[in-house]
Coordinates of C-alpha atoms and ligand atoms in Angstrom, one line a residue:
M298 CA -106.4 86.4 71.3
S299 CA -102.6 87.8 72.4
H300 CA -100.0 89.0 70.1
A301 CA -97.7 85.6 69.6
D302 CA -101.2 83.6 69.3
I303 CA -102.1 86.2 66.3
L304 CA -98.7 85.9 64.7
A305 CA -98.5 82.3 65.3
A306 CA -102.2 82.1 63.8
S307 CA -101.2 83.8 60.3
G308 CA -98.8 81.2 60.0
L309 CA -95.5 83.2 61.0
S310 CA -92.5 80.9 62.5
K311 CA -90.3 81.8 65.5
S312 CA -87.7 81.5 62.5
D313 CA -89.1 83.5 60.6
T314 CA -89.9 86.2 63.5
T315 CA -87.0 86.3 64.8
G316 CA -83.1 87.0 64.3
G317 CA -82.5 89.7 62.0
T318 CA -81.7 93.6 62.9
L319 CA -85.7 95.1 61.3
A320 CA -87.4 95.5 64.7
V321 CA -90.9 95.5 64.4
R322 CA -93.6 97.3 66.6
T323 CA -96.9 96.6 67.3
P324 CA -98.6 100.1 67.5
V325 CA -101.6 98.7 69.6
D326 CA -98.8 99.4 72.7
G327 CA -95.9 100.0 71.2
S328 CA -94.4 96.3 72.0
E329 CA -91.5 95.2 69.6
I330 CA -93.1 91.8 68.3
A331 CA -90.8 90.4 65.6
R332 CA -86.6 90.9 64.6
L333 CA -86.7 90.3 61.0
K334 CA -83.8 89.6 59.2
V335 CA -83.3 92.3 55.9
H336 CA -82.2 91.7 52.4
G337 CA -79.2 93.1 50.7
A338 CA -79.0 95.1 47.7
A339 CA -77.3 91.8 45.8
E340 CA -79.9 90.0 47.2
A341 CA -82.0 92.2 45.2
D342 CA -80.7 91.6 42.9
A343 CA -80.9 87.8 42.0
M344 CA -84.5 88.4 43.1
I345 CA -84.9 90.0 40.4
A346 CA -82.6 87.6 38.5
R347 CA -85.2 85.0 39.5
A348 CA -88.8 86.7 39.1
H349 CA -87.2 87.6 34.9
G350 CA -86.7 84.0 34.5
A351 CA -90.2 83.1 36.1
F352 CA -92.0 85.7 33.1
L353 CA -89.8 83.5 30.5
A354 CA -92.2 80.8 32.0
W355 CA -95.1 82.4 33.1
R356 CA -95.9 84.7 30.1
K357 CA -96.7 81.4 27.9
V358 CA -98.8 80.6 30.6
P359 CA -102.4 81.2 28.9
A360 CA -104.2 83.9 30.9
P361 CA -107.4 81.7 31.9
R362 CA -104.3 79.3 33.1
R363 CA -103.0 82.4 35.2
G364 CA -106.1 83.0 36.7
E365 CA -106.4 80.3 38.5
F366 CA -103.3 80.5 39.9
V367 CA -105.6 84.0 41.1
R368 CA -108.4 81.8 41.8
L369 CA -106.5 79.5 44.2
L370 CA -105.3 82.9 45.7
G371 CA -108.4 84.4 46.4
E372 CA -109.4 80.8 47.8
E373 CA -106.7 80.7 50.5
L374 CA -107.7 84.7 51.3
R375 CA -110.7 83.8 52.2
R376 CA -110.1 80.6 54.2
Q377 CA -107.1 82.5 56.2
K378 CA -109.4 86.2 56.5
Q379 CA -109.9 86.1 60.1
A380 CA -106.1 85.1 61.1
L381 CA -104.9 87.6 58.2
G382 CA -107.1 91.0 59.2
A383 CA -106.3 90.1 63.1
L384 CA -102.4 90.5 61.6
V385 CA -102.8 93.6 59.8
T386 CA -104.7 95.0 63.1
L387 CA -101.9 94.0 65.0
E388 CA -99.5 95.5 62.7
C389 CA -101.0 98.6 61.5
G390 CA -103.2 99.6 64.3
K391 CA -106.0 99.7 62.2
I392 CA -109.8 98.5 64.0
L393 CA -110.3 94.7 62.9
Q394 CA -113.5 95.4 61.1
E395 CA -110.9 97.7 58.4
G396 CA -108.4 94.6 58.9
L397 CA -110.9 91.9 57.4
G398 CA -111.9 95.0 55.3
E399 CA -108.8 94.8 54.0
V400 CA -108.3 91.3 53.3
Q401 CA -111.6 91.1 52.1
E402 CA -110.5 93.9 49.3
M403 CA -107.6 91.0 48.0
I404 CA -110.4 88.6 48.0
D405 CA -112.4 90.5 45.1
I406 CA -109.8 92.0 43.4
C407 CA -108.3 88.0 43.0
D408 CA -111.8 87.7 42.3
F409 CA -111.9 90.4 39.9
A410 CA -108.9 89.3 38.1
V411 CA -110.7 85.7 37.9
G412 CA -113.1 87.2 35.3
L413 CA -110.6 88.9 33.5
S414 CA -107.8 86.6 32.4
R415 CA -110.7 85.9 30.3
Q416 CA -111.5 89.4 28.6
L417 CA -107.6 90.7 28.6
Y418 CA -109.6 91.9 25.5
G419 CA -107.7 93.8 22.0
L420 CA -109.0 95.0 19.0
T421 CA -109.9 94.7 15.2
I422 CA -108.9 97.0 13.4
A423 CA -110.2 98.5 10.2
S424 CA -107.3 98.8 7.7
E425 CA -107.1 101.4 4.8
R426 CA -105.4 99.1 2.4
P427 CA -107.1 95.4 0.0
G428 CA -106.2 92.0 1.3
H429 CA -105.0 93.3 5.1
A430 CA -106.2 93.3 8.7
M431 CA -105.1 94.9 11.4
R432 CA -105.3 94.2 15.6
E433 CA -104.1 95.3 18.9
T434 CA -103.0 92.6 21.3
W435 CA -102.1 93.2 25.0
H436 CA -99.5 91.0 25.8
P437 CA -97.1 89.8 29.3
M438 CA -95.0 92.8 30.2
G439 CA -92.3 92.1 32.8
V440 CA -91.2 91.4 36.4
C441 CA -93.5 94.2 38.5
G442 CA -92.7 95.7 41.2
V443 CA -94.9 96.7 43.7
I444 CA -93.8 99.2 46.6
T445 CA -97.1 99.5 49.5
A446 CA -96.8 102.1 52.3
F447 CA -98.0 100.6 55.7
N448 CA -102.2 102.3 56.0
F449 CA -102.7 99.9 53.8
P450 CA -100.0 96.7 54.1
V451 CA -101.6 94.4 51.6
A452 CA -104.9 95.5 49.9
P453 CA -102.7 97.6 47.2
W454 CA -100.3 94.3 46.7
C455 CA -103.2 92.6 45.7
W456 CA -104.5 94.9 43.5
N457 CA -101.4 95.5 41.6
A458 CA -100.4 91.3 42.2
A459 CA -103.4 89.8 40.9
L460 CA -103.8 92.0 37.8
A461 CA -100.1 91.9 37.2
L462 CA -100.0 87.8 37.8
V463 CA -103.2 87.2 35.4
C464 CA -101.1 89.6 32.8
G465 CA -98.5 87.8 32.7
D466 CA -96.3 89.6 35.9
P467 CA -94.3 88.3 38.0
V468 CA -94.2 90.5 41.0
I469 CA -91.5 91.4 43.7
W470 CA -93.3 93.3 46.7
K471 CA -91.2 95.4 48.5
P472 CA -93.9 96.0 51.8
S473 CA -93.3 98.7 54.4
E474 CA -90.3 98.6 57.3
K475 CA -93.4 99.5 59.9
T476 CA -95.6 96.8 57.9
P477 CA -93.4 93.6 56.7
L478 CA -95.2 90.8 58.6
T479 CA -98.0 90.9 57.0
A480 CA -96.1 91.0 53.4
L481 CA -94.0 87.5 54.6
A482 CA -97.7 85.9 55.6
V483 CA -99.3 86.5 52.3
Q484 CA -96.4 85.5 50.2
K485 CA -96.6 82.3 52.3
I486 CA -100.1 82.3 51.7
C487 CA -98.7 82.1 47.5
E488 CA -96.2 80.0 48.4
K489 CA -99.0 77.3 49.3
V490 CA -100.9 78.2 46.7
R491 CA -97.5 78.1 43.5
A492 CA -96.8 74.4 46.1
G493 CA -100.6 73.0 44.9
F494 CA -100.8 74.2 41.6
G495 CA -98.8 73.0 39.2
D496 CA -95.3 72.9 37.6
D497 CA -96.2 76.0 35.1
A498 CA -96.2 78.1 38.5
P499 CA -92.7 78.7 38.3
E500 CA -90.0 79.6 41.0
G501 CA -90.1 83.5 41.8
L502 CA -93.7 83.9 41.5
T503 CA -94.1 85.8 44.2
Q504 CA -91.4 87.4 45.8
V505 CA -91.0 90.0 49.1
L506 CA -88.2 91.8 50.1
I507 CA -87.6 93.1 53.3
G508 CA -86.1 96.2 54.1
D509 CA -84.9 100.4 53.8
R510 CA -85.1 102.5 50.6
E511 CA -82.6 101.1 49.6
L512 CA -84.3 98.0 48.2
G513 CA -86.5 100.5 46.1
E514 CA -83.5 101.5 44.8
A515 CA -82.8 98.8 43.5
L516 CA -86.3 98.0 42.0
T517 CA -86.2 101.2 40.0
A518 CA -82.8 100.9 39.2
N519 CA -82.6 97.7 37.3
P520 CA -84.1 97.5 33.6
K521 CA -85.2 93.8 34.2
V522 CA -88.1 95.1 36.5
A523 CA -90.6 96.5 33.4
I524 CA -93.4 98.6 35.8
V525 CA -92.5 99.7 39.3
S526 CA -96.0 100.1 41.2
A527 CA -96.1 102.5 44.1
T528 CA -98.1 103.8 47.1
G529 CA -97.2 106.6 50.0
S530 CA -95.7 109.5 49.8
V531 CA -95.3 112.2 47.2
P532 CA -91.5 112.3 48.1
M533 CA -91.4 108.5 47.2
G534 CA -93.2 109.1 44.1
R535 CA -91.0 111.6 43.0
A536 CA -88.1 109.5 43.4
V537 CA -88.9 106.1 41.9
A538 CA -90.9 108.3 39.0
A539 CA -87.2 110.5 38.9
D540 CA -85.4 106.6 39.0
M541 CA -87.5 105.1 36.7
S542 CA -87.7 108.4 34.1
K543 CA -83.7 107.6 33.9
R544 CA -84.3 104.2 32.2
L545 CA -88.2 105.1 30.6
G546 CA -90.2 102.5 32.4
R547 CA -93.1 102.2 33.7
T548 CA -94.5 103.6 36.7
I549 CA -98.6 103.6 38.3
L550 CA -98.3 105.6 41.3
E551 CA -100.5 106.2 44.0
L552 CA -99.4 109.1 46.7
G553 CA -100.6 111.4 48.2
G554 CA -104.5 112.4 49.0
N555 CA -106.4 115.7 50.4
N556 CA -110.1 114.5 50.2
A557 CA -112.8 117.0 50.7
M558 CA -116.1 117.0 50.3
I559 CA -118.9 119.5 49.6
V560 CA -122.3 119.6 52.0
A561 CA -124.4 121.7 50.1
P562 CA -127.9 123.4 51.4
S563 CA -129.9 120.4 50.5
A564 CA -127.9 117.6 51.8
D565 CA -129.3 115.0 53.6
L566 CA -127.4 116.0 57.0
E567 CA -127.7 113.0 59.0
M568 CA -125.8 110.7 56.1
A569 CA -123.2 113.3 55.7
L570 CA -122.9 113.0 59.5
R571 CA -122.2 109.3 59.4
A572 CA -119.8 109.4 56.2
I573 CA -117.8 112.0 57.8
V574 CA -117.5 110.7 60.9
F575 CA -116.1 107.4 58.6
S576 CA -114.6 108.8 56.1
A577 CA -112.5 111.1 58.5
V578 CA -111.5 109.3 61.1
G579 CA -111.7 105.9 59.9
T580 CA -108.1 104.4 60.0
A581 CA -107.0 106.9 62.8
G582 CA -107.2 109.6 59.4
Q583 CA -104.6 107.5 58.5
R584 CA -106.4 106.4 54.3
C585 CA -105.2 108.2 51.4
T586 CA -109.0 109.0 50.7
S587 CA -109.3 110.1 54.4
L588 CA -111.1 112.8 54.6
R589 CA -109.2 115.9 55.6
R590 CA -111.5 119.2 54.1
L591 CA -115.4 119.7 55.1
I592 CA -116.7 122.3 52.5
V593 CA -120.2 123.1 54.1
Q594 CA -121.6 126.0 52.5
E595 CA -122.8 129.1 55.0
D596 CA -126.6 128.0 55.8
V597 CA -126.5 124.6 57.1
Y598 CA -123.1 125.4 58.4
D599 CA -125.1 125.6 62.2
A600 CA -126.7 122.9 61.4
L601 CA -124.1 120.7 61.1
M602 CA -121.2 121.5 63.2
P603 CA -122.8 121.3 66.8
R604 CA -123.7 117.3 65.7
L605 CA -120.5 116.6 64.1
I606 CA -118.2 117.8 67.4
K607 CA -121.0 116.1 69.2
A608 CA -120.5 112.9 67.2
Y609 CA -116.2 113.3 67.6
E610 CA -116.5 114.5 71.5
G611 CA -118.5 110.4 72.0
L612 CA -116.1 107.9 69.9
P613 CA -114.4 105.7 71.3
I614 CA -110.6 105.1 71.0
G615 CA -108.7 102.3 72.2
D616 CA -107.4 99.0 71.7
P617 CA -107.7 97.9 67.6
L618 CA -108.2 94.3 68.9
A619 CA -110.6 94.8 71.1
G620 CA -115.0 94.6 69.3
G621 CA -116.2 98.7 69.7
T622 CA -113.5 100.3 69.0
L623 CA -113.7 102.7 66.2
V624 CA -110.5 105.0 66.7
G625 CA -107.2 102.6 66.7
P626 CA -104.0 104.8 67.5
L627 CA -101.1 106.3 65.2
I628 CA -99.0 104.6 63.6
D629 CA -95.6 105.5 65.9
S630 CA -95.1 108.7 67.9
Q631 CA -94.2 110.7 64.7
A632 CA -97.3 110.8 63.2
M633 CA -98.3 111.6 66.8
V634 CA -96.0 115.0 66.4
A635 CA -96.8 115.4 63.4
M636 CA -100.3 116.0 63.4
D637 CA -99.7 118.0 67.1
A638 CA -97.7 120.2 64.8
A639 CA -100.2 120.5 62.0
L640 CA -102.9 121.4 64.9
E641 CA -100.9 124.6 65.9
T642 CA -99.8 125.8 62.5
A643 CA -103.6 125.6 62.0
K644 CA -104.2 127.6 65.3
S645 CA -101.5 130.1 64.2
Q646 CA -103.8 130.6 61.4
G647 CA -106.6 131.3 62.8
G648 CA -108.2 127.7 63.0
S649 CA -110.4 127.2 65.7
V650 CA -109.4 123.2 67.0
H651 CA -112.0 120.7 69.1
G652 CA -110.8 117.7 70.4
G653 CA -106.6 116.6 68.8
G654 CA -104.1 115.3 71.7
R655 CA -103.4 112.2 72.7
A656 CA -105.4 109.8 74.7
L657 CA -104.8 106.8 76.9
A658 CA -101.1 108.2 77.9
D659 CA -101.3 106.5 81.1
S660 CA -102.5 102.8 80.3
H661 CA -100.3 102.8 77.1
P662 CA -97.7 105.0 77.0
A663 CA -95.1 103.5 74.1
A664 CA -98.2 104.2 71.9
A665 CA -99.2 106.5 69.9
Y666 CA -103.2 107.5 70.7
V667 CA -104.9 110.2 69.4
R668 CA -108.1 112.2 69.9
P669 CA -109.0 113.2 66.2
A670 CA -109.8 116.6 65.9
I671 CA -111.9 119.5 63.8
V672 CA -110.0 122.3 63.4
E673 CA -113.3 125.4 62.2
M674 CA -111.1 127.4 59.8
P675 CA -112.0 131.0 58.8
S676 CA -110.7 130.2 55.1
Q677 CA -109.0 127.7 53.1
S678 CA -105.1 128.3 54.1
S679 CA -101.6 126.6 53.4
I680 CA -101.8 124.2 56.5
M681 CA -104.8 122.8 54.4
H682 CA -103.1 122.1 51.0
R683 CA -101.0 119.6 52.6
E684 CA -101.8 116.6 53.7
T685 CA -100.7 115.4 57.4
F686 CA -101.5 111.5 57.9
A687 CA -103.5 112.3 61.3
P688 CA -107.1 112.3 62.3
I689 CA -107.2 116.4 61.4
L690 CA -110.5 117.4 59.4
Y691 CA -110.3 121.4 58.1
V692 CA -114.4 122.9 58.1
V693 CA -114.4 126.2 56.5
K694 CA -117.6 127.9 55.0
Y695 CA -118.6 128.8 51.1
R696 CA -121.5 130.5 50.0
A697 CA -121.7 129.5 46.2
L698 CA -121.1 126.3 44.6
D699 CA -118.2 127.5 41.9
D700 CA -116.3 128.6 45.4
A701 CA -116.6 125.5 47.1
I702 CA -115.8 123.3 43.6
A703 CA -112.9 126.0 42.9
M704 CA -111.4 125.4 46.9
Q705 CA -111.8 121.8 46.6
N706 CA -109.4 122.4 43.6
A707 CA -106.8 124.0 44.7
V708 CA -104.7 122.3 46.5
P709 CA -101.3 120.0 44.7
Q710 CA -103.2 116.5 45.5
G711 CA -106.4 115.3 43.2
L712 CA -107.0 111.8 44.8
S713 CA -110.6 111.9 46.0
S714 CA -113.8 114.1 45.9
C715 CA -117.4 114.2 47.0
I716 CA -120.3 116.2 47.1
F717 CA -123.8 116.0 49.8
S718 CA -126.4 116.9 48.3
T719 CA -129.8 116.1 46.6
D720 CA -130.3 118.4 44.4
V721 CA -129.0 117.3 40.6
R722 CA -128.2 120.1 39.0
E723 CA -125.3 120.6 41.6
T724 CA -124.5 117.3 41.6
E725 CA -123.7 117.1 37.8
H726 CA -122.2 119.7 37.9
F727 CA -120.0 118.3 40.3
L728 CA -118.8 115.5 38.3
S729 CA -119.0 117.8 34.8
A730 CA -115.5 118.6 33.3
A731 CA -115.6 121.6 35.4
G732 CA -116.5 119.9 38.5
S733 CA -113.9 118.3 40.9
D734 CA -110.5 117.5 39.1
C735 CA -109.9 113.9 41.2
G736 CA -109.9 110.4 40.0
I737 CA -112.5 109.5 42.4
A738 CA -116.0 112.1 43.2
N739 CA -118.5 110.9 44.4
V740 CA -122.0 111.7 45.5
N741 CA -123.7 111.6 48.7
I742 CA -121.2 108.7 49.9
G743 CA -117.8 109.4 51.5
P744 CA -114.3 110.4 49.9
S745 CA -113.3 106.7 51.3
G746 CA -113.6 103.2 51.2
A747 CA -113.9 102.7 47.4
E748 CA -114.9 99.2 45.7
I749 CA -112.4 97.4 43.8
G750 CA -114.4 97.7 40.4
G751 CA -113.2 100.9 39.8
A752 CA -110.0 102.4 38.4
F753 CA -108.4 103.9 41.9
G754 CA -106.0 106.8 41.7
G755 CA -105.8 110.6 40.9
E756 CA -104.5 113.3 39.5
K757 CA -101.7 116.4 40.0
E758 CA -99.4 115.2 43.1
T759 CA -100.9 111.9 43.4
G760 CA -99.6 110.2 40.4
G761 CA -101.9 109.4 37.4
G762 CA -101.6 106.1 37.7
R763 CA -104.7 103.5 38.5
E764 CA -104.8 100.8 39.8
S765 CA -108.0 98.0 40.8
G766 CA -110.3 97.6 38.1
S767 CA -112.1 99.1 35.3
D768 CA -109.4 98.4 32.7
A769 CA -106.4 99.0 35.1
W770 CA -104.6 96.0 33.7
K771 CA -104.2 97.9 30.9
G772 CA -100.6 99.1 33.1
Y773 CA -99.3 95.8 32.9
M774 CA -99.7 95.0 29.5
R775 CA -98.1 95.6 26.5
R776 CA -100.0 96.4 23.7
Q777 CA -99.5 95.1 20.1
T778 CA -100.4 96.6 16.8
N779 CA -100.8 94.1 14.5
T780 CA -100.6 94.9 10.5
I781 CA -100.9 91.4 8.0
N782 CA -101.0 92.2 4.8
Y783 CA -103.1 88.3 3.3
S784 CA -103.0 89.5 -0.5
R785 CA -100.7 89.7 -3.2
E786 CA -99.8 92.7 -3.9
L787 CA -97.5 95.4 -1.2
P788 CA -99.3 98.8 -1.4
L789 CA -98.2 101.7 1.5
A790 CA -100.3 103.4 3.5
Q791 CA -100.7 106.9 3.1
G792 CA -101.1 106.1 -0.9
I793 CA -96.6 106.3 -1.2
R794 CA -95.2 104.4 -4.3
F795 CA -91.9 103.2 -3.6
D796 CA -91.6 101.3 -7.1
I797 CA -87.9 99.4 -7.6
Ligands
UN1_842 C1 -104.9 103.4 51.0 O1 -105.4 104.4 51.6 O2 -103.8 103.9 50.9 O3 -111.1 103.9 49.1 C2 -105.7 102.6 50.2 C3 -110.3 103.1 49.8 C4 -109.9 101.6 50.4 C5 -108.0 101.8 49.8 C6 -107.5 103.1 50.9 N1 -110.5 100.9 49.3 O4 -110.8 103.9 51.6

């Protein structure tokens, strides 16, 4: 399929993709595939006003009916999975299997949200006063702004949007400037669903803002945007948090990760090997959950490392749309420069590098294909405390498990983590309060590739937000405590007497 065919198959017309100033390039070969019109701050404010109007109507639509909208969205995504998955691959460079996986993640969270639309449960609470009842109810919160990153151009929008929509909140999406086409294609799907839904799905229920960070600032500045959920870099998250805190708005932040795997002496090394390779080189090391640090017990180090280095040497690097490719390109040449710089720093800190460097330079001179790198480090030096969005896997040895856990927790980020061990004492210790400090802690699987059923997010510089499954929906609603007096008396709480 040509690049133009992929655009057409995902419902984008010539007029959608031409005539603007924002150049969109595909990392597959570096060529320009679209020029999009960008929005300005005034248009952002108009969208917010429209979304707020939509909120006033949508909050009164019964939640299961709102769930029906998300059910239809999931159905349409099922129909368009192939086309949208290919567009994800074309626009961000992840291999087609992962592009399709991302759309599946959207479908999964839609299914989850449909069930949730009948389970937005509150509580009944025992009152200390006779003839009184207490309860806790959950109400729609307001407009939800969603800022997403290039590496997962569609799934994180859907984790937020599917929940926000059943919770009664319209959504304004500001995608990365590097991946706006997938957002436009998804918006077309939403509009199609809305057109077939009925009058109770208001105009402005879902909207897309195309442009740079100024538009993100339009969302954070406007008090009509009740929630801003942002996925991306730590500096971006700090800026969002600072702006939102000025007006005490709500944020959901999912920022950097610096995820580790501990390989213990009892580990099944064959399984560990497969998990390491998928989680370190999948999406060319550009997942926030990518494996970046491998902490290997010294007794199994020599059994594991030669096999790992050999597996890396055989990795098929190439066109992510072609079957058989496991490593696609980085998003752009800046990412390649950052990877080279990190490898140089690692060497200067005593690292010994296997792999790395540019690949396919002759056939794809305008793209950023790289060979994934393994770096054996003498200790966890400063470069290992940084998240470089590239396929670099740092490896260090440990002797005692507590040292490995301390090393794992010593970085500023706290998203995902895992241990490979068949010793239940070790695995339970790793999952205990004294173990991993991350939002995600796994046993005998890698740190990436989470299912939607669990809450997704992490601590420290990762931002503390939780999206997707479990009770993450509470982040999109406001909690109300109700006390109802059905007696003929007016007793005060805490036994206070106030007789007039
Ligand atoms: C991201 O990289 O921003 O757990 C999200 C995973 C995916 C989501 C990654 N389900 O790797």
